[in-house]
Short mmCIF file of C-alpha atoms in Angstrom, two decimals:
data_model
loop_
_atom_site.label_atom_id
_atom_site.label_comp_id
_atom_site.label_asym_id
_atom_site.label_seq_id
_atom_site.Cartn_x
_atom_site.Cartn_y
_atom_site.Cartn_z
CA MET A 1 -2.63 2.82 -2.51
CA TRP A 2 -6.32 3.18 -1.85
CA ASP A 3 -7.95 -0.03 -0.81
CA ALA A 4 -11.16 -0.49 -2.74
CA SER A 5 -12.27 -3.20 -0.37
CA TRP A 6 -13.22 -0.65 2.24
CA ARG A 7 -16.94 -0.25 2.09
CA PRO A 8 -19.45 1.86 4.00
CA SER A 9 -20.69 0.05 7.06
CA GLU A 10 -24.28 -1.11 6.94
CA GLU A 11 -26.56 1.29 8.70
CA GLY A 12 -29.88 0.85 10.45
CA ARG A 13 -29.68 -2.79 11.54
CA VAL A 14 -32.33 -3.54 14.13
CA GLY A 15 -31.50 -5.62 17.18
CA ARG A 16 -32.79 -9.17 16.96
CA THR A 17 -34.26 -9.33 20.49
CA PHE A 18 -38.04 -9.29 20.26
CA VAL A 19 -38.73 -6.90 23.10
CA GLY A 20 -36.03 -4.44 22.07
CA GLY A 21 -37.28 -4.41 18.48
CA VAL A 22 -40.87 -3.69 19.58
CA LEU A 23 -39.80 -0.86 21.91
CA LEU A 24 -37.69 0.78 19.20
CA LEU A 25 -40.49 0.48 16.74
CA LEU A 26 -42.92 2.08 19.18
CA VAL A 27 -40.61 4.99 19.91
CA CYS A 28 -40.14 5.64 16.20
CA LEU A 29 -43.84 5.63 15.51
CA THR A 30 -44.52 7.95 18.44
CA ALA A 31 -41.72 10.41 17.73
CA GLY A 32 -42.13 10.27 13.93
CA CYS A 33 -38.57 8.94 13.67
CA GLY A 34 -37.33 12.52 13.18
CA GLY A 35 -34.08 11.90 15.07
CA ALA A 36 -33.37 8.73 13.12
CA LYS A 37 -33.98 10.46 9.84
CA LYS A 38 -31.65 13.31 10.82
CA ALA A 39 -28.93 10.90 11.89
CA GLN A 40 -29.30 8.92 8.66
CA LYS A 41 -29.08 12.12 6.64
CA LYS A 42 -25.83 13.00 8.43
CA VAL A 43 -24.44 9.59 7.61
CA ASN A 44 -25.53 9.84 3.99
CA ASP A 45 -24.03 13.33 3.56
CA ALA A 46 -20.73 12.22 5.02
CA GLU A 47 -20.77 9.16 2.77
CA VAL A 48 -21.23 11.33 -0.30
CA HIS A 49 -18.10 13.32 0.54
CA TYR A 50 -16.22 10.11 1.27
CA ILE A 51 -17.14 8.55 -2.09
CA LEU A 52 -16.26 11.73 -4.00
CA GLY A 53 -12.95 11.92 -2.17
CA VAL A 54 -12.07 8.32 -3.02
CA SER A 55 -12.81 8.98 -6.68
CA TYR A 56 -10.52 12.00 -6.64
CA LEU A 57 -7.76 9.95 -5.01
CA GLN A 58 -8.12 7.31 -7.68
CA GLU A 59 -7.83 10.09 -10.32
CA GLY A 60 -4.56 11.25 -8.71
CA ASN A 61 -6.00 14.49 -7.27
CA PRO A 62 -5.26 14.41 -3.51
CA THR A 63 -6.11 18.13 -3.07
CA LEU A 64 -9.75 17.74 -4.16
CA ALA A 65 -9.87 14.47 -2.25
CA LEU A 66 -8.71 16.19 0.90
CA LYS A 67 -11.37 18.88 0.49
CA GLU A 68 -14.13 16.24 0.28
CA PHE A 69 -12.79 14.19 3.20
CA LEU A 70 -12.52 17.28 5.44
CA GLN A 71 -16.16 18.14 4.69
CA GLY A 72 -17.11 14.58 5.52
CA GLU A 73 -15.16 14.73 8.77
CA ARG A 74 -17.02 17.87 9.86
CA ILE A 75 -20.26 15.83 9.57
CA GLU A 76 -18.99 12.54 10.99
CA PRO A 77 -15.74 13.05 12.91
CA GLY A 78 -15.92 9.58 14.44
CA ASP A 79 -16.00 7.72 11.14
CA ALA A 80 -12.90 5.48 10.92
CA LYS A 81 -12.83 5.18 7.17
CA LEU A 82 -12.97 8.96 6.78
CA GLN A 83 -10.05 9.32 9.18
CA ALA A 84 -8.10 6.70 7.19
CA ALA A 85 -9.00 8.47 3.95
CA LEU A 86 -7.70 11.76 5.38
CA GLY A 87 -4.49 9.96 6.24
CA GLN A 88 -4.27 8.77 2.61
CA ALA A 89 -4.83 12.24 1.18
CA TYR A 90 -2.36 13.96 3.53
CA HIS A 91 0.21 11.23 2.78
CA ARG A 92 -0.15 11.79 -0.98
CA LYS A 93 0.42 15.51 -0.33
CA LYS A 94 3.53 14.72 1.77
CA ALA A 95 1.94 16.28 4.86
CA TYR A 96 3.31 13.41 6.93
CA ALA A 97 2.54 14.69 10.46
CA GLU A 98 -1.12 15.25 9.57
CA ALA A 99 -1.28 11.86 7.85
CA GLU A 100 0.05 10.11 10.94
CA THR A 101 -2.48 11.84 13.15
CA HIS A 102 -5.39 10.70 11.04
CA PHE A 103 -4.15 7.15 10.52
CA GLN A 104 -3.69 6.77 14.28
CA ARG A 105 -7.16 8.18 14.88
CA ALA A 106 -8.59 5.72 12.35
CA LEU A 107 -6.91 2.83 14.19
CA GLN A 108 -8.31 4.06 17.49
CA LEU A 109 -11.81 4.01 16.01
CA ALA A 110 -11.55 0.82 14.00
CA GLY A 111 -9.32 -1.30 16.19
CA ASP A 112 -6.64 -3.47 14.62
CA ASP A 113 -7.53 -2.94 11.00
CA PRO A 114 -4.67 -4.46 8.99
CA GLN A 115 -5.12 -2.24 5.95
CA MET A 116 -4.85 0.83 8.06
CA GLN A 117 -1.78 -0.59 9.83
CA ASN A 118 -0.25 -1.33 6.46
CA ASN A 119 -0.90 2.22 5.26
CA LEU A 120 0.61 3.63 8.44
CA GLY A 121 3.68 1.45 7.86
CA ALA A 122 3.95 2.87 4.29
CA LEU A 123 3.76 6.40 5.76
CA TYR A 124 6.63 5.53 8.17
CA LEU A 125 8.72 4.33 5.23
CA ASP A 126 8.37 7.72 3.58
CA MET A 127 9.27 9.35 6.94
CA GLU A 128 12.30 7.00 7.18
CA ARG A 129 11.08 5.81 10.57
CA TRP A 130 12.19 2.26 9.84
CA ASP A 131 11.52 0.67 13.25
CA ASP A 132 8.00 2.12 13.42
CA ALA A 133 7.36 0.88 9.86
CA ILE A 134 8.45 -2.60 10.80
CA VAL A 135 6.10 -2.71 13.78
CA GLU A 136 3.08 -1.65 11.74
CA PHE A 137 3.82 -3.90 8.80
CA ARG A 138 4.34 -6.90 11.17
CA ARG A 139 1.01 -6.15 12.85
CA ALA A 140 -0.74 -6.01 9.46
CA ALA A 141 0.93 -9.14 8.15
CA GLY A 142 0.12 -11.09 11.31
CA ASN A 143 -3.58 -10.34 11.07
CA LEU A 144 -5.31 -13.44 9.63
CA LEU A 145 -8.02 -11.24 8.14
CA PHE A 146 -5.60 -9.19 6.00
CA LEU A 147 -6.09 -10.01 2.34
CA SER A 148 -2.62 -8.87 1.21
CA PRO A 149 -0.04 -9.96 3.82
CA GLU A 150 2.61 -10.14 1.02
CA VAL A 151 2.44 -6.37 0.72
CA ALA A 152 3.08 -5.88 4.44
CA TYR A 153 5.91 -8.43 4.54
CA THR A 154 7.55 -6.66 1.59
CA GLY A 155 7.20 -3.31 3.38
CA ALA A 156 8.86 -4.78 6.49
CA GLY A 157 11.62 -6.15 4.35
CA PHE A 158 12.25 -2.75 2.75
CA ALA A 159 12.49 -1.14 6.17
CA HIS A 160 15.01 -3.77 7.34
CA PHE A 161 16.97 -3.23 4.10
CA ASN A 162 17.23 0.51 4.80
CA LYS A 163 18.49 -0.28 8.29
CA GLY A 164 21.31 -2.36 6.75
CA GLU A 165 19.70 -5.59 8.07
CA PHE A 166 19.98 -7.43 4.76
CA GLN A 167 19.43 -10.94 6.07
CA GLU A 168 16.26 -9.87 7.90
CA ALA A 169 15.16 -8.08 4.72
CA ALA A 170 15.62 -11.29 2.70
CA THR A 171 13.70 -13.27 5.29
CA ALA A 172 10.76 -10.83 5.13
CA TYR A 173 10.71 -10.93 1.32
CA ARG A 174 10.63 -14.71 1.38
CA GLU A 175 7.75 -14.59 3.84
CA ALA A 176 5.91 -12.39 1.30
CA LEU A 177 6.58 -14.96 -1.42
CA ASP A 178 5.36 -17.77 0.82
CA HIS A 179 2.01 -16.02 0.86
CA ARG A 180 2.00 -15.01 -2.80
CA PRO A 181 4.67 -16.57 -4.99
CA THR A 182 3.59 -14.46 -7.99
CA TYR A 183 4.19 -11.05 -6.27
CA PRO A 184 6.84 -9.40 -8.55
CA GLN A 185 7.75 -6.64 -6.11
CA ALA A 186 8.92 -9.19 -3.48
CA HIS A 187 11.08 -10.93 -6.07
CA PHE A 188 12.60 -7.62 -7.12
CA ARG A 189 13.31 -6.53 -3.54
CA LEU A 190 14.74 -9.94 -2.71
CA VAL A 191 17.22 -9.36 -5.52
CA GLU A 192 18.41 -6.20 -3.82
CA ALA A 193 18.91 -8.08 -0.60
CA TYR A 194 20.88 -10.81 -2.38
CA PHE A 195 23.08 -8.17 -3.98
CA ALA A 196 23.82 -6.71 -0.57
CA LEU A 197 24.64 -10.19 0.71
CA ASP A 198 26.95 -10.89 -2.27
CA ARG A 199 24.68 -13.63 -3.58
CA ALA A 200 24.64 -12.56 -7.26
CA GLU A 201 23.75 -15.97 -8.74
CA GLU A 202 20.59 -16.16 -6.56
CA ALA A 203 19.82 -12.56 -7.57
CA VAL A 204 19.69 -13.60 -11.26
CA GLY A 205 17.18 -16.33 -10.48
CA GLU A 206 14.91 -13.85 -8.71
CA PHE A 207 15.23 -11.32 -11.52
CA LEU A 208 14.16 -13.93 -14.05
CA GLN A 209 11.21 -14.89 -11.88
CA ALA A 210 10.15 -11.27 -11.50
CA LEU A 211 10.40 -10.71 -15.30
CA TYR A 212 8.45 -13.87 -15.98
CA LEU A 213 5.63 -12.35 -13.87
CA ALA A 214 6.08 -8.80 -15.17
CA PRO A 215 7.89 -8.92 -18.53
CA ASN A 216 7.70 -5.12 -19.07
CA TYR A 217 9.31 -4.28 -15.72
CA THR A 218 11.98 -1.96 -17.15
CA LEU A 219 13.97 -1.43 -14.00
CA ALA A 220 14.26 -5.20 -13.46
CA HIS A 221 15.68 -5.64 -16.98
CA TYR A 222 18.17 -2.87 -16.25
CA LYS A 223 19.26 -4.28 -12.92
CA LEU A 224 19.53 -7.76 -14.47
CA GLY A 225 21.89 -6.29 -17.07
CA ILE A 226 24.06 -4.86 -14.30
CA THR A 227 24.05 -8.24 -12.56
CA TYR A 228 25.16 -10.03 -15.71
CA LEU A 229 28.05 -7.55 -16.07
CA LYS A 230 29.13 -8.28 -12.49
CA LEU A 231 29.08 -12.01 -13.31
CA ASN A 232 31.07 -11.35 -16.55
CA ARG A 233 28.26 -12.44 -18.89
CA PRO A 234 28.41 -9.67 -21.52
CA LYS A 235 26.09 -11.42 -24.00
CA GLN A 236 23.22 -11.66 -21.55
CA ALA A 237 23.93 -8.13 -20.28
CA ARG A 238 23.58 -6.76 -23.83
CA ALA A 239 20.28 -8.51 -24.26
CA SER A 240 18.94 -7.03 -21.01
CA PHE A 241 20.06 -3.52 -21.90
CA ARG A 242 18.52 -3.74 -25.36
CA GLU A 243 15.23 -4.73 -23.74
CA VAL A 244 15.43 -1.67 -21.45
CA ILE A 245 15.92 0.60 -24.53
CA ARG A 246 13.02 -1.09 -26.31
CA LEU A 247 10.68 -0.56 -23.40
CA ALA A 248 11.72 2.94 -22.23
CA PRO A 249 14.34 4.56 -24.49
CA ALA A 250 13.87 8.07 -23.11
CA SER A 251 13.99 7.07 -19.44
CA GLU A 252 17.02 7.40 -17.20
CA ALA A 253 17.42 3.62 -17.25
CA GLY A 254 17.13 3.64 -21.06
CA ARG A 255 19.84 6.24 -21.42
CA SER A 256 22.10 4.42 -18.99
CA ALA A 257 21.51 1.14 -20.78
CA ALA A 258 22.56 2.80 -24.09
CA ASP A 259 25.75 3.97 -22.41
CA TYR A 260 26.51 0.44 -21.17
CA LEU A 261 25.95 -0.98 -24.63
CA LYS A 262 28.58 1.43 -26.04
CA ILE A 263 31.07 0.17 -23.45
CA ILE A 264 30.54 -3.60 -23.73
CA GLN A 265 30.17 -3.88 -27.53
#
């Protein structure tokens, strides 16, 4: 997901040393500042393409976004946020190799940016490179400047889960909830880990917490119904399946819930 907190870096800051400031001012006055104006125009042109590309990404159009980002890159190839944006656009288009190249380039330019590390981790999830995903998510989560460590911990947990490391997955999800107890996705993923660990009663508690935070979370209602069936609680299972049908009757979960209701009534 695009991080709206990325902002264009401030341009044109003058050094605070008195002598350096005077010398720069004199050079600009003598040369007419033509070079500075040209450089600023390049930055501004690249920024226009970047902003347009971001708007296209937000509208769900990665193709037009990619076109804008590539034009911006031709103007400013060393701009970290443009490289990261290219990674985003390629990722959305499932061009994973190209996305990885641009995310890595962005990290080379920006240093240890946790949002970029998180996005690279998400790419590795889609590439099913679980170990690489864990490394990037852990780097992001461990950065004290990262505003959303719960997202990275949840990503790391999902990678562990897909490796069959269910206890490690549960630990990562709980770390996510330590940082943000109201993060529904971590509760939902923790349920999956508890299922895999044969801890169904604890799974019910996490489902209820997730649904308290996101009451229209259809898949959570459906999975909760399945859990109640496993625990031989048909009354609660029926209530969960009815809620699925109310929320999304035409969905796959809705159709499956209707089938379950026919069986248990």
